């Protein structure tokens, strides 16, 4: 279980909660192409792709993180690559779910792709359009920060989580807004990483920092468990 | 006699007949909650009690208006940032999605021994637990020369709905270079930044439509909520337009004359074109009728919002004296969820969780220039107390201010969903 969880929190959760979630389908590159449209504001992929605001994404799958030559990466990505970490399908999935939750300090300013299915489509498209990197054949596993792993170990009290969530619904609608996103259905690993970042201040937002500061680990586990299963 | 839910659905004709009965018998085992007032506190409480008890509690909501017009964002409507129709919310969702009996009537009395609520049409509705969230009424004689009967000449526009429309029409009809006056309320009152956000929005409207007009703010208070942030915004956006008269300049001795359209400050008579009088406030009348007030407000326990006079009555929102929370829609909504958990637990034995409250109030200074203030709270024997807080800073980057404004739009959509959908 630990290996799976480390591989991708989102996937792990889908396995754990198989009873409540439909099984993942393989990504569809055609749908991924459409979903990739907002990424094109910053990234090129395919023949003749060069760096723009973001690095080109040819051969991204299996390439070392933050290592594409000629592009000035943030320390967050560059250090990860220097440690030998690689873009696996799992780590790409988590990065797209919440770039700065997964890599606090990344310069990719993008809220994230909420739907797991959409992320699978995107990965399929990047693989089809940009190919796989020959360099990094080995799939390095990405470790979850110990603080987050510890909260993931707590089995969340769903009724308590539901009660606590009533504070959140004053601002977070299921359908999401332009600046207050929906948080329903977030994978616990992504949810907890986000809340821990607000709680310790590494992600700054006056409202969310204040909300998170009074939530202990039990509360975060309860909320994560509730939001993951809430419809 | 059993109650037919449909008969209670406000819209049906059968309603009048069933309510005209002198007394609806309490002949059922399902515990009953009656909620008076379908605003921020009451609509939220009714929705959460019905939802969380999943049919195990019978919920009746008594509210005279068929459409609730929020006070919040009424100022944005005055400034031209929000449509009037978007301020209105109906009760259909509460009836159809949660089976709440919505009765469009006034509650006029509470018999605490018999545990019944008397309605204006003569019916009497029994309860096991009663929730009162009637908002505010005005303190008589709070502003010399003004009474509710003068509200069409000098609107308060401090309860939602037609008063706000009237104020907007009066502002639009001001002569070029005319004067808009506001008499601000003394503490405590609903929405501490509300009058000052209104000044900002009126200034915005006038700058665009009547740039030589003047704004006169007569304020009985020494200081007010987010004062530094508001004054900074007024200097940046509306330089020279707004004059604030505080107690040091005689605002304590103010008198208005609705017939002559004058405001007299410490003996000096000012002729004005629009006069928005926001009087001193107290709990809605039904809290007095229920005999649960102390002074102007109804004291409650911070642990579950139950009345300190009668534990079977819960008071939410503006009407409650609870401690440190400002009287806001956000606060009322937050309190309602704590109360709903306590009430459902008391009636059905479901789990009760510790009280926890929060509040955030956004204000708009000008286009894309939003500010906010907020806090988290917990219960104590002395009342609700703040544990942590934040407030916008002077000199923040323009994109942060714009994001703050957009967040407020998201909040509005979320809280009204949380109340009505
Ligand atoms: C201009 C302005 C701006 C504001 N801006 C904000 C803001 O940005 N954010 C924020 O959080 N808050 C804001 N507020 C404050 C907010 O509107 C109130 O604090 C909030 O509505 C209080 O909720 P409540 O349930 O106590 O009362 P209300 O929401 O006023 O609801 C009371 C309801 O009870 C009904 N009622 C009254 N008496 C009876 C009776 N006897 N029988 C049956 N029904 C009855 C009324 O018809 C009404 O619908 C603002 C207020 C104003 C005036």
XYZ file of C-alpha atoms and ligand atoms in Angstrom:
705
model
C 0.000 0.000 0.000
C 2.769 2.408 0.918
C 4.361 2.047 -2.484
C 1.123 2.723 -4.249
C 0.382 5.722 -2.128
C 3.833 7.117 -2.787
C 3.323 6.471 -6.457
C 0.310 8.723 -6.677
C -1.970 9.864 -3.962
C -4.821 10.323 -6.340
C -4.517 6.846 -7.737
C -4.089 5.338 -4.311
C -7.293 6.874 -3.225
C -9.125 5.552 -6.211
C -7.931 2.094 -5.206
C -8.842 2.487 -1.555
C -12.263 3.765 -2.349
C -12.992 1.434 -5.195
C -16.478 0.958 -3.824
C -17.393 4.617 -4.244
C -15.430 5.583 -7.341
C -15.638 4.192 -10.838
C -12.416 2.554 -11.984
C -10.027 4.771 -13.952
C -10.270 4.470 -17.669
C -7.198 4.868 -19.864
C -6.618 8.408 -21.090
C -7.794 9.381 -24.564
C -5.236 11.489 -26.521
C -7.949 13.149 -28.623
C -9.758 14.450 -25.560
C -6.370 15.327 -24.097
C -5.624 17.547 -27.081
C -8.697 19.642 -26.368
C -7.888 19.790 -22.670
C -4.334 20.879 -23.504
C -5.611 24.151 -25.033
C -5.129 26.271 -21.877
C -1.633 24.801 -21.463
C -0.701 26.182 -24.895
C -0.760 29.664 -23.409
C 2.615 28.703 -21.923
C 3.805 25.414 -23.425
C 4.615 24.048 -26.860
C 4.625 20.370 -27.691
C 5.294 18.376 -30.889
C 7.523 19.125 -33.896
C 9.494 22.354 -33.614
C 8.423 22.989 -30.011
C 10.620 25.486 -28.145
C 10.583 26.970 -24.662
C 8.170 29.797 -24.085
C 6.809 30.970 -20.706
C 7.002 27.307 -19.759
C 9.409 24.682 -21.066
C 8.522 22.661 -24.151
C 6.969 19.359 -23.184
C 8.408 16.996 -25.790
C 9.577 13.753 -24.178
C 8.222 14.856 -20.802
C 7.162 11.393 -19.638
C 10.095 9.647 -17.932
C 12.323 12.761 -18.189
C 14.065 14.090 -15.082
C 11.990 16.806 -13.435
C 13.036 20.388 -14.223
C 15.896 19.265 -16.412
C 15.031 20.301 -19.961
C 18.209 22.017 -21.317
C 18.070 25.732 -21.964
C 15.165 26.489 -19.635
C 15.579 28.287 -16.295
C 13.511 26.183 -13.844
C 12.496 27.171 -10.352
C 14.582 25.704 -7.523
C 11.623 23.539 -6.626
C 11.702 21.641 -9.926
C 15.433 21.884 -10.551
C 16.255 20.420 -7.119
C 13.798 17.588 -7.601
C 15.489 16.694 -10.869
C 18.918 16.974 -9.264
C 17.755 14.437 -6.669
C 17.022 12.071 -9.511
C 13.236 12.456 -9.519
C 11.504 11.789 -12.792
C 8.185 12.719 -14.414
C 6.254 9.477 -14.138
C 2.614 9.318 -15.135
C 1.882 9.364 -11.403
C 3.929 12.469 -10.619
C 2.574 14.264 -13.700
C -0.918 13.479 -12.479
C -0.229 15.004 -9.089
C 1.536 18.044 -10.521
C -1.396 18.776 -12.804
C -3.885 18.280 -9.974
C -2.295 21.116 -8.015
C 1.089 22.386 -9.218
C 1.988 24.316 -6.099
C 0.497 21.760 -3.740
C 2.773 19.136 -5.164
C 5.807 21.383 -5.694
C 5.529 24.399 -3.419
C 7.597 27.112 -5.068
C 7.004 26.031 -8.653
C 6.677 28.916 -11.072
C 3.867 27.304 -12.999
C 0.962 29.523 -12.023
C -1.940 27.333 -12.873
C -4.762 26.313 -10.586
C -4.687 22.667 -11.589
C -6.858 20.183 -13.418
C -9.431 18.930 -10.997
C -10.767 15.883 -12.780
C -8.620 12.798 -12.528
C -10.068 11.585 -15.814
C -9.036 14.812 -17.551
C -5.522 14.452 -16.189
C -5.338 10.952 -17.659
C -6.428 12.337 -21.039
C -3.759 15.042 -20.830
C -1.009 12.560 -20.047
C -2.127 10.378 -22.936
C -1.972 13.409 -25.228
C 1.473 14.510 -24.025
C 2.707 10.975 -24.607
C 1.196 10.853 -28.089
C 2.297 14.338 -29.188
C 5.654 14.578 -27.451
C 6.799 10.995 -27.021
C 8.519 9.343 -24.079
C 11.972 10.367 -22.927
C 14.656 7.815 -23.779
C 16.826 9.026 -20.927
C 14.971 8.153 -17.753
C 13.889 4.559 -18.084
C 13.685 3.891 -14.383
C 10.502 4.989 -12.605
C 11.682 6.831 -9.532
C 9.069 6.837 -6.825
C 8.159 10.176 -5.346
C 7.968 10.295 -1.584
C 5.111 12.058 0.197
C 6.306 14.578 2.822
C 6.316 12.856 6.249
C 3.862 15.364 7.762
C 1.346 14.647 5.021
C 1.953 10.914 5.153
C 1.240 10.989 8.911
C -2.129 12.679 8.341
C -2.948 10.221 5.561
C -2.423 7.434 8.120
C -5.226 8.775 10.352
C -8.547 7.232 9.454
C -10.800 10.250 9.023
C -14.061 10.565 10.982
C -16.495 11.263 8.134
C -19.446 12.613 10.213
C -17.048 14.990 11.985
C -15.658 15.949 8.581
C -19.142 16.681 7.338
C -19.797 18.962 10.307
C -16.453 20.729 9.820
C -17.162 21.114 6.098
C -20.116 23.362 6.870
C -17.583 26.129 7.525
C -16.145 25.621 4.048
C -19.458 25.629 2.164
C -19.999 29.293 3.039
C -17.352 29.975 0.380
C -16.737 26.772 -1.596
C -19.549 25.759 -3.936
C -19.570 22.297 -5.485
C -19.554 23.848 -8.927
C -16.600 26.101 -8.059
C -16.152 29.770 -8.850
C -13.593 31.948 -10.575
C -11.443 32.430 -7.477
C -12.824 29.988 -4.913
C -12.452 26.524 -6.394
C -14.613 23.504 -5.684
C -12.962 21.206 -3.166
C -15.406 18.335 -3.403
C -13.982 15.038 -4.642
C -10.340 16.119 -4.117
C -8.036 13.168 -3.464
C -7.028 13.158 0.240
C -3.317 13.471 -0.566
C -3.913 16.574 -2.660
C -6.379 18.025 -0.167
C -4.106 17.455 2.821
C -1.014 18.767 1.032
C -2.937 21.918 0.167
C -4.269 22.434 3.688
C -0.893 21.789 5.311
C 0.648 24.386 2.986
C -1.995 26.917 4.069
C -1.574 25.939 7.713
C 2.204 26.389 7.775
C 1.995 29.491 5.556
C 4.059 28.120 2.651
C 1.010 28.838 0.494
C -0.213 32.332 1.279
C -3.815 33.421 1.345
C -5.228 35.436 4.247
C -8.558 33.627 4.370
C -7.282 30.089 3.891
C -4.310 30.596 6.230
C -6.747 31.646 8.978
C -9.139 28.781 8.204
C -6.316 26.201 8.202
C -4.483 27.428 11.317
C -7.167 26.140 13.632
C -7.445 22.712 11.999
C -5.486 19.965 13.741
C -4.392 16.738 12.050
C -7.589 14.947 13.170
C -9.679 17.696 11.602
C -7.727 17.589 8.349
C -8.079 13.807 8.154
C -11.824 14.065 8.861
C -12.305 16.764 6.223
C -10.214 14.892 3.669
C -12.232 11.729 4.224
C -15.511 13.615 3.933
C -14.657 15.656 0.823
C -13.262 12.597 -0.933
C -16.566 10.726 -0.646
C -18.987 13.679 -0.739
C -21.055 14.004 -3.868
C -55.197 15.967 12.855
C -52.011 15.537 10.921
C -50.305 18.203 8.904
C -50.215 17.760 5.210
C -46.880 19.141 4.101
C -48.240 20.326 0.807
C -50.830 22.384 2.550
C -47.954 24.302 4.070
C -46.155 25.071 0.855
C -46.840 28.789 0.823
C -48.143 28.787 -2.722
C -51.151 26.532 -2.280
C -54.624 27.911 -1.777
C -55.432 25.249 0.778
C -52.870 26.941 2.972
C -55.152 29.691 4.154
C -57.780 27.216 5.221
C -55.415 24.981 7.130
C -53.763 27.899 8.861
C -57.034 29.527 9.742
C -57.690 26.638 12.093
C -57.272 28.006 15.603
C -54.664 25.460 16.580
C -52.734 22.788 14.779
C -52.698 19.832 17.138
C -49.392 18.406 18.315
C -50.376 14.822 17.647
C -47.310 13.371 16.083
C -44.159 11.686 17.262
C -41.822 13.416 14.803
C -40.201 16.293 16.696
C -40.969 19.745 15.308
C -38.690 22.675 14.760
C -40.210 26.028 13.902
C -37.876 28.639 12.403
C -38.999 32.275 12.375
C -37.298 34.374 9.706
C -35.975 33.014 6.418
C -32.825 35.154 6.156
C -29.159 34.364 6.625
C -29.604 32.610 9.958
C -33.092 31.157 9.554
C -32.866 29.778 6.011
C -29.507 28.157 6.795
C -30.811 26.634 10.038
C -33.958 25.268 8.379
C -31.937 23.777 5.534
C -29.298 22.150 7.743
C -31.795 20.797 10.280
C -33.960 19.276 7.545
C -30.981 17.943 5.613
C -29.072 16.494 8.569
C -32.124 14.916 10.210
C -33.178 13.367 6.893
C -36.878 13.405 7.696
C -36.546 12.647 11.412
C -37.415 16.258 12.282
C -40.334 18.236 10.916
C -39.191 21.729 9.939
C -41.507 24.711 9.449
C -40.103 28.034 8.263
C -42.156 31.156 8.876
C -41.232 34.108 6.668
C -43.607 36.784 5.349
C -41.735 37.525 2.138
C -41.830 35.227 -0.874
C -38.462 36.496 -2.061
C -35.583 37.250 0.288
C -33.498 40.167 -0.929
C -30.075 40.026 0.638
C -28.761 43.190 2.248
C -25.303 42.050 1.209
C -24.401 43.214 -2.246
C -27.196 45.787 -1.982
C -24.411 48.341 -1.833
C -22.881 46.892 -5.000
C -26.276 47.336 -6.609
C -26.195 51.014 -5.573
C -22.778 51.322 -7.193
C -23.942 49.641 -10.390
C -21.921 46.436 -9.873
C -24.831 44.060 -9.281
C -28.357 43.614 -10.617
C -31.290 44.114 -8.310
C -32.915 40.872 -9.426
C -29.783 38.914 -8.545
C -30.224 39.995 -4.908
C -33.518 38.056 -4.659
C -33.813 34.408 -3.600
C -36.968 32.294 -3.359
C -37.912 29.517 -0.962
C -38.871 26.875 -3.549
C -35.627 24.948 -3.091
C -36.068 24.676 0.670
C -39.597 23.319 0.193
C -38.918 20.918 -2.635
C -35.363 19.768 -1.915
C -35.690 19.357 1.854
C -39.418 19.039 2.544
C -39.431 22.180 4.680
C -42.915 23.597 5.348
C -42.564 27.186 4.206
C -45.306 29.394 5.626
C -45.463 32.940 4.302
C -46.764 34.772 7.327
C -45.595 36.925 10.232
C -44.958 35.413 13.645
C -46.617 37.770 16.128
C -46.220 35.996 19.448
C -44.639 33.088 21.267
C -46.330 31.183 24.098
C -43.307 29.658 25.796
C -45.383 27.545 28.240
C -47.603 26.041 25.548
C -44.660 26.033 23.116
C -46.574 27.578 20.264
C -45.950 30.427 17.837
C -48.881 32.683 16.939
C -49.121 33.844 13.338
C -50.636 37.086 12.061
C -53.378 35.146 10.251
C -54.481 33.647 13.564
C -52.972 30.174 13.382
C -50.863 28.744 16.134
C -47.907 26.486 15.322
C -46.518 24.114 17.970
C -42.802 23.480 18.362
C -40.379 21.355 20.314
C -37.523 23.682 19.439
C -37.976 27.233 18.192
C -35.368 29.131 16.186
C -35.667 32.921 15.966
C -33.615 34.718 13.326
C -35.679 37.851 12.702
C -32.807 40.235 12.009
C -33.112 43.816 13.225
C -35.667 46.479 13.961
C -34.887 50.136 14.586
C -34.623 51.875 17.947
C -37.326 54.517 18.063
C -36.096 58.072 18.510
C -32.526 57.086 17.706
C -32.202 59.930 15.170
C -34.121 63.075 16.153
C -36.777 63.924 13.582
C -36.769 60.488 11.921
C -39.252 57.649 12.356
C -40.153 54.651 10.233
C -43.021 56.687 8.784
C -40.391 58.949 7.157
C -38.661 56.073 5.386
C -39.980 56.930 1.952
C -38.438 60.414 2.092
C -35.352 59.427 4.030
C -34.786 55.716 3.412
C -32.793 53.534 5.793
C -32.206 50.910 3.078
C -30.828 48.782 5.880
C -33.189 45.872 5.445
C -33.078 44.296 2.012
C -35.560 44.922 -0.783
C -37.586 47.917 -1.901
C -35.881 50.407 0.424
C -32.618 49.799 -1.429
C -34.333 50.287 -4.790
C -35.829 53.520 -3.502
C -32.460 54.819 -2.342
C -30.928 54.006 -5.716
C -33.718 55.899 -7.511
C -33.235 58.932 -5.254
C -29.489 58.962 -5.899
C -30.080 58.720 -9.651
C -32.493 61.674 -9.430
C -30.057 63.970 -7.588
C -29.384 67.297 -9.313
C -25.869 67.806 -10.681
C -23.672 68.980 -7.841
C -26.252 67.911 -5.235
C -25.611 66.471 -1.779
C -26.040 62.913 -0.590
C -26.124 62.657 3.200
C -25.908 59.591 5.391
C -26.581 59.451 9.096
C -24.559 56.393 10.204
C -25.740 54.204 13.104
C -24.309 53.924 16.609
C -22.816 50.564 17.739
C -23.811 47.784 17.720
C -25.485 47.405 14.328
C -25.605 44.903 11.462
C -22.635 44.771 9.125
C -20.034 47.093 10.723
C -18.426 48.024 7.338
C -21.865 48.308 5.624
C -22.404 52.085 5.862
C -18.845 52.782 4.686
C -19.027 50.369 1.790
C -22.242 52.182 0.886
C -20.443 55.538 0.950
C -17.836 54.045 -1.407
C -20.459 52.710 -3.796
C -22.492 55.913 -3.803
C -19.269 57.834 -4.461
C -18.506 55.495 -7.352
C -21.954 56.042 -8.832
C -21.723 59.815 -8.421
C -18.197 60.054 -9.821
C -19.456 58.330 -12.972
C -22.799 60.136 -13.225
C -22.693 63.308 -11.160
C -19.039 64.164 -10.557
C -19.595 67.512 -8.833
C -21.935 65.980 -6.231
C -20.915 65.890 -2.561
C -21.246 63.245 0.122
C -21.841 64.185 3.742
C -21.333 61.373 6.257
C -22.640 62.169 9.716
C -21.259 59.547 12.077
C -21.957 59.332 15.807
C -18.952 57.014 16.326
C -15.345 58.046 16.966
C -14.010 55.263 14.742
C -15.431 52.611 12.453
C -14.644 49.214 10.942
C -11.688 49.072 8.488
C -11.491 52.897 8.811
C -7.903 53.208 7.583
C -8.650 51.045 4.552
C -11.804 52.964 3.684
C -10.219 56.396 4.112
C -7.234 55.338 2.028
C -9.640 54.150 -0.683
C -11.690 57.353 -0.535
C -8.539 59.459 -0.926
C -7.349 57.419 -3.857
C -10.657 57.166 -5.700
C -12.940 59.985 -4.612
C -10.657 62.810 -3.473
C -12.577 65.837 -2.258
C -16.006 64.262 -2.578
C -16.610 62.832 0.908
C -16.802 64.779 4.172
C -17.126 62.844 7.415
C -18.487 64.637 10.456
C -17.508 62.772 13.616
C -18.414 63.401 17.267
C -15.638 65.997 17.536
C -17.507 68.086 14.945
C -20.944 67.753 16.508
C -22.337 64.567 14.968
C -23.760 63.586 18.350
C -26.377 66.349 18.124
C -27.907 65.617 14.761
C -31.511 66.157 13.750
C -33.228 65.520 10.441
C -36.328 67.107 8.915
C -37.760 64.761 6.267
C -40.295 67.335 5.026
C -37.713 70.084 4.502
C -34.933 67.610 3.515
C -32.487 69.117 5.969
C -29.906 67.710 8.340
C -29.024 69.877 11.322
C -25.609 69.183 12.832
C -24.880 70.924 16.097
C -27.230 73.753 15.116
C -25.959 74.159 11.539
C -28.672 73.424 8.952
C -27.636 71.590 5.768
C -30.030 71.278 2.826
C -29.542 67.862 1.185
C -30.936 66.067 -1.855
C -30.850 62.512 -0.545
C -30.707 61.518 3.099
C -29.993 57.911 4.046
C -30.790 57.579 7.754
C -29.482 54.369 9.300
C -30.895 54.439 12.819
C -29.786 52.617 15.949
C -30.801 48.958 15.973
C -32.207 46.222 18.162
C -33.357 42.637 17.790
C -36.396 41.991 15.591
C -39.694 42.559 17.391
C -40.558 38.852 17.778
C -37.612 38.397 20.179
C -39.236 40.996 22.472
C -42.645 39.357 22.060
C -41.067 36.049 23.143
C -39.702 37.735 26.265
C -36.145 36.574 25.760
C -34.365 39.924 25.414
C -32.107 41.799 27.776
C -31.734 45.413 26.671
C -31.835 45.597 22.873
C -30.744 42.016 22.089
C -31.405 38.376 23.031
C -28.567 36.848 25.076
C -27.521 33.334 24.045
C -25.149 30.573 25.083
C -22.004 30.568 22.957
C -21.990 26.763 22.961
C -25.159 26.256 20.905
C -26.844 29.680 20.408
C -29.704 28.721 22.772
C -31.439 31.560 24.582
C -30.196 32.209 28.108
C -33.828 32.723 29.097
C -35.410 29.648 27.469
C -33.237 26.709 26.339
C -35.870 25.526 23.845
C -35.444 28.755 21.882
C -32.383 29.376 19.735
C -31.563 32.897 18.540
C -29.378 33.419 15.496
C -27.780 36.262 13.638
C -28.272 39.958 14.260
C -30.862 39.498 17.035
C -28.501 37.522 19.295
C -26.140 38.932 21.907
C -23.430 36.280 21.574
C -20.115 37.986 22.208
C -17.408 38.875 19.726
C -18.886 38.083 16.314
C -19.969 41.024 14.152
C -23.610 41.048 13.069
C -23.195 39.779 9.525
C -24.781 37.360 7.093
C -21.639 35.230 7.240
C -21.851 35.118 11.052
C -25.572 34.246 11.012
C -24.913 31.417 8.544
C -22.026 30.129 10.671
C -24.069 30.262 13.879
C -26.972 28.475 12.178
C -24.811 25.443 11.410
C -23.648 25.132 15.013
C -27.241 25.478 16.211
C -28.558 22.979 13.648
C -26.067 20.362 14.816
C -27.066 20.947 18.453
C -30.806 20.870 17.711
C -30.737 17.726 15.562
C -28.601 16.050 18.208
C -30.995 17.042 21.013
C -34.049 15.816 19.076
C -32.700 12.642 17.468
C -29.668 11.607 19.526
C -27.265 12.091 16.602
C -23.701 13.198 17.335
C -23.076 16.716 18.628
C -19.791 18.437 17.820
C -18.132 21.402 19.548
C -19.176 24.879 18.429
C -16.846 26.617 15.958
C -17.618 29.809 14.159
C -16.092 32.009 11.505
C -16.738 35.237 9.646
C -15.377 37.123 6.661
C -16.755 40.455 5.431
C -15.713 41.810 2.058
C -16.213 45.432 0.994
C -15.787 47.028 -2.389
C -14.083 50.450 -2.520
C -14.170 50.986 -6.288
C -13.872 48.859 -9.446
C -11.613 45.858 -8.705
C -10.589 47.270 -5.336
C -11.915 44.831 -2.733
C -10.906 44.527 0.923
C -11.776 41.966 3.582
C -11.694 41.320 7.288
C -12.322 38.028 9.023
C -11.808 35.855 12.070
C -12.326 32.417 13.543
C -14.171 32.014 16.843
C -14.932 29.500 19.568
C -17.343 29.220 22.479
C -16.553 30.217 26.058
C -18.651 30.685 29.184
C -18.422 34.453 28.654
C -19.635 34.273 25.067
C -18.199 33.727 21.616
C -14.520 34.745 21.516
C -12.157 35.315 18.589
C -9.171 33.007 18.254
C -7.476 34.292 15.092
C -8.102 37.046 12.534
C -6.899 38.820 9.412
C -7.549 42.080 7.594
C -6.496 43.526 4.220
C -3.536 45.890 4.305
C -3.173 49.431 2.976
C -0.993 49.459 -0.138
C -1.756 45.938 -1.334
C -1.068 45.184 -5.010
C -3.897 45.904 -7.436
C -4.161 42.274 -8.535
C -4.646 41.124 -4.935
C -7.428 43.697 -4.496
C -9.039 42.513 -7.730
C -8.802 38.874 -6.596
C -10.361 39.847 -3.261
C -13.298 41.364 -5.121
C -13.723 38.260 -7.290
C -13.649 36.107 -4.159
C -16.517 38.128 -2.767
C -18.577 37.291 -5.859
C -17.807 33.606 -5.347
C -18.725 33.904 -1.680
C -22.066 35.496 -2.563
C -22.903 32.624 -4.893
C -21.764 30.076 -2.298
C -23.580 31.462 0.738
C -26.864 31.925 -1.076
C -26.536 28.330 -2.310
C -25.797 27.271 1.259
C -29.003 28.995 2.378
C -31.488 28.218 -0.368
C -30.472 25.442 -2.755
C -26.111 47.368 3.379
C -25.754 46.086 4.037
C -24.653 45.361 3.578
C -24.336 44.158 4.169
N -23.258 43.465 3.698
C -22.916 42.303 4.254
C -21.838 41.548 3.758
O -21.169 41.935 2.786
N -21.528 40.371 4.352
C -22.243 39.889 5.389
O -21.928 38.806 5.883
N -23.290 40.581 5.912
C -23.642 41.760 5.367
N -24.721 42.463 5.860
C -25.379 42.003 7.109
C -26.426 40.941 6.871
O -27.389 41.364 5.948
C -27.121 40.595 8.176
O -26.210 40.556 9.247
C -27.783 39.228 8.074
O -28.743 39.237 7.056
C -28.405 38.808 9.392
O -29.113 37.596 9.255
P -30.417 37.344 10.153
O -30.843 35.953 9.858
O -30.131 37.745 11.546
O -31.467 38.407 9.586
P -32.027 38.644 8.111
O -31.128 38.067 7.104
O -32.374 40.080 8.038
O -33.348 37.780 8.065
C -34.440 38.067 8.898
C -35.697 37.541 8.229
O -36.707 37.404 9.213
C -37.925 37.837 8.698
N -38.741 38.230 9.853
C -38.524 39.257 10.693
N -39.474 39.279 11.643
C -40.284 38.236 11.405
C -41.469 37.723 12.044
N -41.973 38.317 13.099
N -42.056 36.633 11.523
C -41.541 36.005 10.423
N -40.437 36.454 9.787
C -39.821 37.552 10.274
C -37.576 38.960 7.759
O -38.569 39.125 6.764
C -36.244 38.480 7.171
O -36.421 37.772 5.956
C -25.088 43.666 5.255
C -26.186 44.385 5.714
C -26.514 45.595 5.112
C -27.703 46.339 5.599
